[in-house]
Short mmCIF file of C-alpha atoms and ligand atoms in Angstrom, two decimals:
data_model
loop_
_atom_site.label_atom_id
_atom_site.label_comp_id
_atom_site.label_asym_id
_atom_site.label_seq_id
_atom_site.Cartn_x
_atom_site.Cartn_y
_atom_site.Cartn_z
CA UNK P 1 20.22 -16.08 -18.41
CA UNK P 2 17.78 -13.49 -17.61
CA UNK P 3 16.34 -14.74 -14.01
CA UNK P 4 12.73 -15.62 -14.08
CA UNK P 5 11.86 -16.67 -10.49
CA UNK P 6 11.96 -14.74 -7.32
CA UNK P 7 15.00 -14.90 -5.76
CA UNK P 8 17.65 -12.70 -3.33
CA UNK P 9 19.01 -9.96 -5.07
CA UNK P 10 16.32 -9.18 -7.37
CA UNK P 11 14.11 -6.54 -8.52
CA UNK P 12 10.44 -7.93 -8.66
CA UNK P 13 6.99 -6.60 -9.61
CA UNK P 14 4.10 -7.73 -8.02
CA UNK P 15 0.39 -7.12 -8.79
CA UNK P 16 -1.28 -7.76 -5.10
CA UNK P 17 -4.68 -7.45 -3.50
CA UNK P 18 -4.82 -7.25 0.36
CA UNK P 19 -7.67 -8.26 2.25
CA UNK P 20 -8.48 -8.81 5.87
CA UNK P 21 -10.38 -11.37 7.41
CA UNK P 22 -13.75 -10.07 7.08
CA UNK P 23 -12.62 -9.63 2.92
CA UNK P 24 -12.50 -5.58 2.98
CA UNK P 25 -9.62 -4.95 0.53
CA UNK P 26 -7.16 -2.47 2.29
CA UNK P 27 -4.40 -2.50 -0.04
CA UNK P 28 -3.94 -3.18 -3.71
CA UNK P 29 -1.74 -2.41 -6.77
CA UNK P 30 -3.61 -0.08 -8.71
CA UNK P 31 -2.15 0.87 -12.24
CA UNK P 32 1.28 -0.32 -11.94
CA UNK P 33 2.78 -3.02 -10.16
CA UNK P 34 4.51 -2.69 -6.86
CA UNK P 35 8.61 -2.98 -7.15
CA UNK P 36 10.46 -4.04 -4.31
CA UNK P 37 14.39 -5.15 -4.54
CA UNK P 38 13.83 -9.44 -3.08
CA UNK P 39 15.64 -10.42 0.56
CA UNK P 40 15.93 -6.72 1.50
CA UNK P 41 13.27 -6.43 4.30
CA UNK P 42 11.18 -4.25 1.17
CA UNK P 43 8.17 -5.98 2.27
CA UNK P 44 6.70 -7.95 5.18
CA UNK P 45 8.59 -11.28 5.75
CA UNK P 46 5.62 -13.46 5.51
CA UNK P 47 4.94 -12.20 1.73
CA UNK P 48 8.46 -12.46 0.73
CA UNK P 49 8.88 -15.85 1.65
CA UNK P 50 6.05 -16.85 -0.07
CA UNK P 51 6.94 -15.11 -3.64
CA UNK P 52 10.30 -16.88 -3.02
CA UNK P 53 10.76 -19.27 -5.86
CA UNK P 54 7.76 -18.39 -8.00
CA UNK P 55 8.07 -17.85 -11.50
CA UNK P 56 7.05 -14.74 -13.71
CA UNK P 57 3.56 -15.25 -13.73
CA UNK P 58 2.92 -17.33 -11.19
CA UNK P 59 -0.25 -16.43 -9.12
CA UNK P 60 -0.42 -17.17 -5.12
CA UNK P 61 -3.06 -16.72 -2.20
CA UNK P 62 -1.54 -16.48 0.44
CA UNK P 63 -2.84 -15.59 4.58
CA UNK P 64 0.20 -14.35 6.69
CA UNK P 65 -0.30 -14.28 10.42
CA UNK P 66 0.17 -11.00 12.46
CA UNK P 67 3.95 -12.64 13.39
CA UNK P 68 4.67 -12.90 9.85
CA UNK P 69 2.78 -9.64 9.22
CA UNK P 70 2.81 -6.15 11.23
CA UNK P 71 2.56 -7.87 14.46
CA UNK P 72 0.63 -7.79 16.98
CA UNK P 73 -1.69 -5.37 18.22
CA UNK P 74 0.30 -4.51 21.68
CA UNK P 75 -1.62 -2.20 24.26
CA UNK P 76 1.70 -0.89 25.36
CA UNK P 77 2.17 0.94 22.09
CA UNK P 78 -0.96 3.46 22.95
CA UNK P 79 0.44 6.43 24.61
CA UNK P 80 -1.44 9.42 26.57
CA UNK P 81 0.66 12.57 25.75
CA UNK P 82 -0.80 16.34 27.12
CA UNK P 83 -2.04 18.84 24.82
CA UNK P 84 0.05 21.06 25.17
CA UNK P 85 3.04 19.02 23.96
CA UNK P 86 1.58 19.88 20.17
CA UNK P 87 1.90 22.98 18.44
CA UNK P 88 -1.43 24.70 18.90
CA UNK P 89 -2.16 25.30 15.23
CA UNK P 90 -1.97 21.56 14.11
CA UNK P 91 -5.56 20.50 13.82
CA UNK P 92 -5.85 16.93 15.47
CA UNK P 93 -8.74 14.67 14.24
CA UNK P 94 -9.05 10.99 15.17
CA UNK P 95 -6.92 8.93 12.52
CA UNK P 96 -4.93 11.74 11.77
CA UNK P 97 -0.92 10.17 11.19
CA UNK P 98 1.80 12.41 12.39
CA UNK P 99 5.20 11.87 12.61
CA UNK P 100 6.86 11.54 15.85
CA UNK P 101 9.97 12.49 16.85
CA UNK P 102 11.32 10.64 20.30
CA UNK P 103 14.21 12.22 22.54
CA UNK P 104 17.39 9.97 20.77
CA UNK P 105 15.78 11.67 17.46
CA UNK P 106 13.82 8.91 16.09
CA UNK P 107 11.13 9.26 14.09
CA UNK P 108 7.64 7.30 14.55
CA UNK P 109 4.55 7.52 12.91
CA UNK P 110 1.63 7.61 15.33
CA UNK P 111 -2.15 7.71 14.81
CA UNK P 112 -4.34 9.74 16.86
CA UNK P 113 -6.28 7.41 18.22
CA UNK P 114 -8.35 10.19 20.85
CA UNK P 115 -7.90 13.52 21.76
CA UNK P 116 -9.69 16.67 23.76
CA UNK P 117 -8.36 19.75 24.94
CA UNK P 118 -6.06 17.73 27.74
CA UNK P 119 -4.10 15.23 26.18
CA UNK P 120 -3.90 13.32 22.77
CA UNK P 121 -4.07 9.22 22.58
CA UNK P 122 -1.51 8.05 20.29
CA UNK P 123 -1.43 4.61 18.78
CA UNK P 124 1.89 3.49 17.80
CA UNK P 125 0.62 -0.12 15.98
CA UNK P 126 0.90 -0.54 12.70
CA UNK P 127 -2.82 0.29 11.37
CA UNK P 128 -2.72 -3.39 10.34
CA UNK P 129 -1.26 -4.85 13.09
CA UNK P 130 -2.80 -7.62 14.83
CA UNK P 131 -4.89 -8.44 11.23
CA UNK P 132 -4.46 -11.51 9.65
CA UNK P 133 -3.16 -10.84 6.02
CA UNK P 134 -5.06 -12.29 2.98
CA UNK P 135 -2.89 -11.61 -0.32
CA UNK P 136 -3.62 -12.60 -4.00
CA UNK P 137 0.00 -11.90 -5.36
CA UNK P 138 0.97 -12.34 -9.05
CA UNK P 139 4.73 -12.14 -10.32
CA UNK P 140 4.77 -9.54 -12.92
CA UNK P 141 8.50 -9.52 -14.10
CA UNK P 142 12.21 -10.18 -12.13
CA UNK P 143 15.32 -8.84 -13.15
CA UNK P 144 18.44 -8.20 -12.19
CA UNK P 145 19.34 -5.55 -9.44
CA UNK P 146 22.00 -2.85 -10.32
CA UNK P 147 24.93 -2.79 -7.83
CA UNK P 148 23.64 0.53 -6.97
CA UNK P 149 20.13 -0.70 -6.05
CA UNK P 150 21.86 -3.63 -3.83
CA UNK P 151 23.90 -0.89 -2.27
CA UNK P 152 20.79 1.01 -1.39
CA UNK P 153 18.89 -1.82 -0.70
CA UNK P 154 15.62 -0.80 -2.74
CA UNK P 155 14.73 -0.71 -6.29
CA UNK P 156 15.85 2.47 -8.38
CA UNK P 157 12.49 3.21 -10.62
CA UNK P 158 12.59 4.73 -14.13
CA UNK P 159 12.69 7.83 -14.14
CA UNK P 160 13.29 7.93 -10.37
CA UNK P 161 17.00 7.74 -9.18
CA UNK P 162 15.45 7.52 -5.63
CA UNK P 163 11.92 7.16 -4.77
CA UNK P 164 10.51 9.24 -2.40
CA UNK P 165 9.16 6.13 -0.67
CA UNK P 166 12.38 4.86 0.86
CA UNK P 167 14.55 6.51 3.02
CA UNK P 168 17.91 7.27 1.02
ZN1 ZN B 201 18.66 4.33 -3.61
#
C-alpha cells in the first residue's frame, strides 16, 4: 500500500509559512511545495519532529525554539577580517552573503555585518539563529523514496536529476 503518513525514508511535500515572533513572514513555499526526504536532515530537526506521523492533508502550527531550529545566536561567530583579505573587485555591502573558505577548504556562508576601508566584519550565524520559528505546515503528499534518493539523502525532482540546492 502507498504510504499516507510522514515517516523516515519517505519523500514528503509540504506547504509552509514561516513567521518570527513579531509576525514577520521570512519564508514560505510559494508556487510549489517544498519536497524533502524525511529523516535525512534535509530540514531543521524541530520541523521534522513536528511532521512525523502526520497524514496527507493534515495541517499543523508549530513553534520551534532556536535549539531545534537554526541554533542560538553566537557572538563568537562574528569575526573581523582585514579588508585586504578580500579581492579588490568585491563590492561589499551590508547584508551581502559571501561564501568563505577556511584553511581546511571547508566553505561557510557569512553575512557582511559592517565594513570600512580597514576591515570587514563577517557574521557566520545563520540569518535565523536565535529566532523562535513559527511554522504553519500542511502535508501535501508523501511517496516512497527511490533507492537512489535514499542513497543520496535527498529527493530527485521531476525534470531535475540532482537539484542544485543539494550538494551532490
Ligand atoms: Zn542526488
